[in-house]
XYZ file of C-alpha atoms in Angstrom:
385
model
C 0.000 0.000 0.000
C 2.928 2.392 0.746
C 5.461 1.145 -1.880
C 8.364 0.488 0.934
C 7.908 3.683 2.996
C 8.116 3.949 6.387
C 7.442 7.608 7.759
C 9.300 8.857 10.727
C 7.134 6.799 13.353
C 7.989 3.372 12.205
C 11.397 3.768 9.997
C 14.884 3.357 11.356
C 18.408 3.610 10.182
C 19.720 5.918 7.865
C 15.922 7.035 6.262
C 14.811 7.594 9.994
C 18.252 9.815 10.681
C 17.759 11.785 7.370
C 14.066 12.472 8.188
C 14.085 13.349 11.457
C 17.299 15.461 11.644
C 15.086 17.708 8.091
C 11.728 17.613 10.195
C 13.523 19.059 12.914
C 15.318 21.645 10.689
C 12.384 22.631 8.992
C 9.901 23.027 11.675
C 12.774 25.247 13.198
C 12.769 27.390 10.031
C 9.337 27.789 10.517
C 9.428 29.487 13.347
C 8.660 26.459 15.919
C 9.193 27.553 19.269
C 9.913 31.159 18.368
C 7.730 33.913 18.416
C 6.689 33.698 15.156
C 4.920 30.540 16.084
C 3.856 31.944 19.217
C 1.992 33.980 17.096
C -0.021 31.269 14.735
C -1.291 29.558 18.285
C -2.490 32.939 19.740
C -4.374 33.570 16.882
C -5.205 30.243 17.213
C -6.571 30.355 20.500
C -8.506 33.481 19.952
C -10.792 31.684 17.414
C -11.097 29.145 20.331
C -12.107 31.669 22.781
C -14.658 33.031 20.586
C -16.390 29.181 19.815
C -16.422 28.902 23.469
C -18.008 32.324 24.519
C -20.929 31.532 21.735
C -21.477 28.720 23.621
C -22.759 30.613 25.985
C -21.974 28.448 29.345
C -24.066 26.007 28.151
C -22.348 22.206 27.932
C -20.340 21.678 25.076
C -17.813 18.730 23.963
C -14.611 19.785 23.780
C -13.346 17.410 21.226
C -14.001 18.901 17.626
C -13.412 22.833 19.036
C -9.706 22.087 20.694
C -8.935 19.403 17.635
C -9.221 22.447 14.873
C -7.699 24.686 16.961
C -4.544 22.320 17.434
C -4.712 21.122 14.135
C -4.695 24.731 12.480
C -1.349 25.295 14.255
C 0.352 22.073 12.461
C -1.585 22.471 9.533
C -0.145 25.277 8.913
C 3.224 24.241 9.327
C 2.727 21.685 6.859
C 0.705 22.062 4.246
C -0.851 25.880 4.859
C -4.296 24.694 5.646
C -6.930 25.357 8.328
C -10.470 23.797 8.936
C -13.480 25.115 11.103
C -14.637 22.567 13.681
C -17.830 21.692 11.929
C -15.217 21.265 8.145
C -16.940 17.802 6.702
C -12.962 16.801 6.020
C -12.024 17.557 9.573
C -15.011 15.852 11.130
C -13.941 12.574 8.541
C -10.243 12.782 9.929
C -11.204 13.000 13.459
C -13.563 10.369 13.161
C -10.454 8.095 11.254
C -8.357 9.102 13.841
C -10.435 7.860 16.843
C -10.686 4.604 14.727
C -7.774 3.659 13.990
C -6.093 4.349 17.743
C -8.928 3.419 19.873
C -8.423 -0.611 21.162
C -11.499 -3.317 21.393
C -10.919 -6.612 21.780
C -10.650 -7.585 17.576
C -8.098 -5.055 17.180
C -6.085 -6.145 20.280
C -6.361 -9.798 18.404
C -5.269 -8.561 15.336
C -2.300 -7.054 16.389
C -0.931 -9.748 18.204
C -1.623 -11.945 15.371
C -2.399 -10.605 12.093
C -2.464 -14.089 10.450
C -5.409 -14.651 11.807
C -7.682 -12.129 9.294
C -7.368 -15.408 6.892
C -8.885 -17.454 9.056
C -11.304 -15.555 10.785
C -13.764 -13.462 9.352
C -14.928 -11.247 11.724
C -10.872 -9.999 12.151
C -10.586 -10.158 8.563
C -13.527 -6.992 8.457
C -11.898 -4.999 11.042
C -8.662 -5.272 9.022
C -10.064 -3.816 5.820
C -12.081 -1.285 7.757
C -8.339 -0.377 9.245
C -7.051 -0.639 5.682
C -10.009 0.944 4.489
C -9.401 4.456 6.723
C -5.738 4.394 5.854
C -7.036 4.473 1.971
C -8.225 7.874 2.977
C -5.211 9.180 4.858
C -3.405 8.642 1.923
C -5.898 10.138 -0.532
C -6.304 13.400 2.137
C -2.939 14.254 2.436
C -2.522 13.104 -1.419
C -4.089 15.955 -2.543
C -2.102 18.893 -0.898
C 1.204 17.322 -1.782
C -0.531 17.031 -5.435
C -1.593 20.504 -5.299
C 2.287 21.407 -3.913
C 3.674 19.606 -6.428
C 2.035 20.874 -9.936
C 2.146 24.657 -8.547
C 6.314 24.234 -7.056
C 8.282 26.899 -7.630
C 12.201 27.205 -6.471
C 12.593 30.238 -4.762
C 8.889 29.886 -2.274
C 9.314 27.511 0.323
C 6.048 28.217 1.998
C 5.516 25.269 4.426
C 6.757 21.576 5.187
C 5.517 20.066 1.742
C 7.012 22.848 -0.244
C 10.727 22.295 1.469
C 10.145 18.398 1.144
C 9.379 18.450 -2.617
C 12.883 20.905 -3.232
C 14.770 17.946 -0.962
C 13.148 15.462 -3.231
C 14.221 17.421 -6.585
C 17.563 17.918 -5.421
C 17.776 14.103 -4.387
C 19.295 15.325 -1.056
C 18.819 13.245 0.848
C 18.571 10.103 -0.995
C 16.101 8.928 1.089
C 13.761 11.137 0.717
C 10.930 10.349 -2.041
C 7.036 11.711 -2.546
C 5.943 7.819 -0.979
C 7.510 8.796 2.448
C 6.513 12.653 1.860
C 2.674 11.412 2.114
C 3.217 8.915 5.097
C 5.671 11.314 6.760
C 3.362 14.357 6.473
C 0.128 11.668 8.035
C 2.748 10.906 10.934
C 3.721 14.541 11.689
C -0.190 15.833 11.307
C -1.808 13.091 13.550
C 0.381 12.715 15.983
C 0.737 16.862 15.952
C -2.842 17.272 16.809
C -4.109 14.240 18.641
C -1.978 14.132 21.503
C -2.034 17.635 22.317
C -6.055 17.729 21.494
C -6.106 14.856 24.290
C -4.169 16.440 26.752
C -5.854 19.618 26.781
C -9.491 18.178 27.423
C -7.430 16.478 29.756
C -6.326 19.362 31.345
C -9.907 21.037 31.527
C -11.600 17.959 32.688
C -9.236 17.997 35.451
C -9.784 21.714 36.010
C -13.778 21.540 36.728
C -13.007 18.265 38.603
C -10.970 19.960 41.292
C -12.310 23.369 41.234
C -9.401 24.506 44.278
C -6.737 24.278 42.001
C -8.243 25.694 39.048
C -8.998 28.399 41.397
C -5.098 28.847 42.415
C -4.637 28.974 38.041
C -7.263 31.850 38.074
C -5.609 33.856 40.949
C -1.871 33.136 39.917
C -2.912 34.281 36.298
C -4.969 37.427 37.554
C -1.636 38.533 39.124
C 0.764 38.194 36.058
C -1.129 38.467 33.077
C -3.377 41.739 31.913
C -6.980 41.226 31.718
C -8.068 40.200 27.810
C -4.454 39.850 26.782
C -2.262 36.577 25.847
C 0.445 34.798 28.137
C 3.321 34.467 26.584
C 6.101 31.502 26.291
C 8.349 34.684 27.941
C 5.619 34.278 31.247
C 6.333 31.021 32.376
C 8.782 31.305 34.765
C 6.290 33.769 36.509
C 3.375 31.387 36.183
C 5.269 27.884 38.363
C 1.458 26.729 39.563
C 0.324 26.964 36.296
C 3.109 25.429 35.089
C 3.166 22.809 37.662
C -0.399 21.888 36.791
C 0.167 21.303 33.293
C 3.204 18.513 34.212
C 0.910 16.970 36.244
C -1.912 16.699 33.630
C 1.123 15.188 32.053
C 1.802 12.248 34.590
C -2.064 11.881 35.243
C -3.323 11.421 32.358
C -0.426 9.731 30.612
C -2.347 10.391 27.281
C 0.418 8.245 25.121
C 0.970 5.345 27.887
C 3.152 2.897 25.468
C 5.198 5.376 23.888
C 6.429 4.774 20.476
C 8.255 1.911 18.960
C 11.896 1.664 19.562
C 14.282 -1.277 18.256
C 17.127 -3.035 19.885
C 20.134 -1.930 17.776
C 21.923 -5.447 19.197
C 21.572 -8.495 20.690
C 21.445 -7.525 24.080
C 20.331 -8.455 27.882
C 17.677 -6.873 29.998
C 17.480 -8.797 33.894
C 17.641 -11.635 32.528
C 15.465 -11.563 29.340
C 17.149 -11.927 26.267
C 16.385 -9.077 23.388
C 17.537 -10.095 19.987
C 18.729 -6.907 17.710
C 16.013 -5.709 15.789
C 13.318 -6.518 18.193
C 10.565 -3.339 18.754
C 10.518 -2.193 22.359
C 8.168 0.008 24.022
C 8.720 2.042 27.069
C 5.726 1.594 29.734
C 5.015 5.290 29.957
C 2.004 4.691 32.341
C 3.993 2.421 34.708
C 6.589 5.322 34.829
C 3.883 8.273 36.001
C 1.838 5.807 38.422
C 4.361 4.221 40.600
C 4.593 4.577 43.830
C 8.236 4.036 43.845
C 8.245 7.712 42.793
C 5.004 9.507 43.653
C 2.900 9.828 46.718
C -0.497 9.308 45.923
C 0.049 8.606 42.289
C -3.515 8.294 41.754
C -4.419 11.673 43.278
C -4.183 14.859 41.021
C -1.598 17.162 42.759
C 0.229 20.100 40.786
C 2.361 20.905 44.326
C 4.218 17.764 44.215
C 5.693 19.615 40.700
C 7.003 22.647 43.025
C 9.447 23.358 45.610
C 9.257 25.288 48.873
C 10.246 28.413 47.880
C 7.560 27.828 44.752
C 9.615 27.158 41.583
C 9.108 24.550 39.426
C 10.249 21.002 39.975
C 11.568 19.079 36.870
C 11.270 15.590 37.123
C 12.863 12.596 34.244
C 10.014 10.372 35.519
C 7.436 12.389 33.567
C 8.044 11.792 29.741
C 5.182 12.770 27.831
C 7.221 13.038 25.045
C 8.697 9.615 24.960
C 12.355 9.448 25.637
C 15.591 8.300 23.786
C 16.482 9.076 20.255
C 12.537 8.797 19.342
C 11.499 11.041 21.552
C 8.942 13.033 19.721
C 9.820 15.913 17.476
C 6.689 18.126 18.032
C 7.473 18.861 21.831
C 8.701 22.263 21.624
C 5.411 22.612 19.442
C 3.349 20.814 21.442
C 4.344 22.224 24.738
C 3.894 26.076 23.361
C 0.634 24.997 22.479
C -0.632 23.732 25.938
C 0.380 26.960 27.530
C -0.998 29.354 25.280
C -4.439 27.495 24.732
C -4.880 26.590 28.448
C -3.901 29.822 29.806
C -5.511 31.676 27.166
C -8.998 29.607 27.920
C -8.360 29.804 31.829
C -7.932 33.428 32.127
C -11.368 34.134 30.750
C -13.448 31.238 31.741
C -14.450 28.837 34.791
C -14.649 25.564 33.845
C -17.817 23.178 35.416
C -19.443 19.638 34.842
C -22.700 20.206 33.825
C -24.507 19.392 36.915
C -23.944 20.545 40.743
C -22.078 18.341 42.432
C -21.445 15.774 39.320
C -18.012 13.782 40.045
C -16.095 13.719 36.803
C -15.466 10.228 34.841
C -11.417 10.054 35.025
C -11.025 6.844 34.172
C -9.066 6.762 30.855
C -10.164 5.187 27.410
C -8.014 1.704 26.422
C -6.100 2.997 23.047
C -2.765 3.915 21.415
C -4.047 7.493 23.145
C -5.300 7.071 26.632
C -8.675 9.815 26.111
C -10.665 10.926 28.387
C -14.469 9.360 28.574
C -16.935 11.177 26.630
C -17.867 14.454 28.666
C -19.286 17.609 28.389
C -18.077 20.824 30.173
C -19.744 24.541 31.132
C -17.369 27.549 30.020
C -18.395 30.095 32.369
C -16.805 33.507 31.190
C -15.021 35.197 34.592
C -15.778 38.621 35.599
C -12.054 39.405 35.919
């Protein structure tokens, strides 16, 4: 289906090195963790804000709002395109999204053994349903790069695609080719907005289910930032509970528990289980940010446990949201500009509530590649600041 390529999620050796080290490059050059990116998410976040305040404090899912607003951000990176919330195309990809990452039981199956869709038909369905949605991955992102491709010029380099296809012209590197363009560009967009998407109605869930620290948000944020303006990336070290509260929606929710595939580059050892070279690994994120080895009270939501005495932040290697190693993921200076502007930006003007009086809030996570939260509605209350 993919003629050999691999993307940057699943490739290794030298294709994975070339890739990653011109993602990395590129999303620099576009202003990634600068200000001009700063920017793109503020603008962002306004159009958020707005969606919100029509909603007039009434419940609302959270899902399709924060996924355009995330997505716009990486979509524009890559391939200069932006959808509203209720875009037909966005609402297909979210739904093929949710498919193809949520578990049941026949996908479980069919992952552990994917012989088996020849011998049992009910497997054999899901897996061309799976190969099915993958069809149209390929055709959606098929049609920018198309689009790119008939309209390239030398001298504009005006996102990802366009700096991809000169690469590809130029046959530097020799890796590079318009197969792993399309599957590279579906890595990079999915993983760019899902996660992120997840971890922000994370972070809101969490927010109207413990209304005394989304309280200490509101008051640290009244202090530091201007009424009606934007925090800036420049704020945070004035900001450590809010700050503090977004690492621990981190280790809480643990919204990518398995990590991403890594591979054993040698026969090696591991207490006493032998790992043949070549074997795919995965790190036990979840285990990691819910052991008690290294947290009191893992299971309790606690933003103070991220801060010292004399209230600065407290950095911690046993929270990896962002994998770890050489695959650690390349969107995290992206990703982590996003989560501050977008929850500050929505926290300074609204308080967040569960629908009813008194409701206790669902935080038991969804089984998946992404660990979601359980289908939920929240009340955006705008503040009189």
């Amino acid at each position: 289906m993919n003629d050999g390529a691999t993307g940057i999620v699943f490739s290794s050796g030298q294709s994975w090195k070339d890739h990653r080290r011109f993602i990395l490059h590129t999303l620099r050059d576009f202003g990634v963790g600068k200000y001009k990116m700063e920017e793109k998410i503020v603008e962002e976040a306004a159009t958020l804000i707005k969606l919100l305040e029509a909603a007039n404090g009434q419940p609302i899912d959270t899902r399709a709002p924060l996924s355009s607003t995330v997505a716009n951000v990486i979509g524009s990176v890559l391939m200069g395109k932006r959808y509203a919330p209720d875009d037909p195309v966005f609402v297909d990809i979210m739904r093929w999204t949710r498919e193809i990452i949520e578990f049941t039981p026949k996908k479980i199956f069919l992952a552990s053994f994917p012989y088996m869709r020849h011998v049992v038909p009910p497997l054999k369905d899901t897996y061309n349903e799976l190969l099915g949605i993958l069809h149209n991955f390929k055709a959606f992102f098929g049609k920018p790069i198309q689009e790119h491709f008939e309209n390239w010029q030398p001298d504009r380099n005006a996102d990802f695609i366009d700096t991809y296809i000169a690469a590809v012209k130029e046959q530097q590197p020799a890796t590079f080719n318009m197969n792993e363009l399309q599957l590279t560009l579906d890595d990079l967009f999915e993983a760019g907005f899902e996660t992120t998407t997840t971890t922000l109605r994370w972070a809101f869930l969490l927010m109207a289910a413990h209304p005394d620290i989304q309280s200490k948000v509101h008051d640290e944020l009244d202090k530091v930032i201007p009424v009606g303006s934007f925090v800036k990336l420049s704020n945070k070290e004035q900001l450590p509970y809010t700050e503090a509260t977004i690492t621990e929606v981190h280790r809480f929710a643990s919204v990518v528990p398995m990590g991403v595939n890594h591979a054993a580059e040698e026969d090696t050892t591991i207490q006493g289980y032998d790992i043949p070279k070549g074997t795919w690994l995965q790190a036990n994120i979840y285990f990691v940010h819910h052991n008690t080895d290294w947290w009191d009270q893992p299971e309790q939501f606690n933003p103070d446990r991220f801060l010292t005495k004399d209230n600065q932040v407290l950095a911690s290697d046993n929270v990896m949201p962002f994998g770890l190693g050489k695959q650690r993921c390349l969107g995290e200076a992206l990703a982590r500009a996003e989560l501050f502007i977008i929850f500050t930006a929505v926290m300074q003007r609204f308080t967040v509530r569960l629908p009813e009086r008194g409701q206790a809030a669902d935080l038991t996570p969804t089984m998946g590649v992404i660990a979601d939260t359980q289908p939920h509605q929240l009340c955006f209350v705008p503040r009189n600041n």
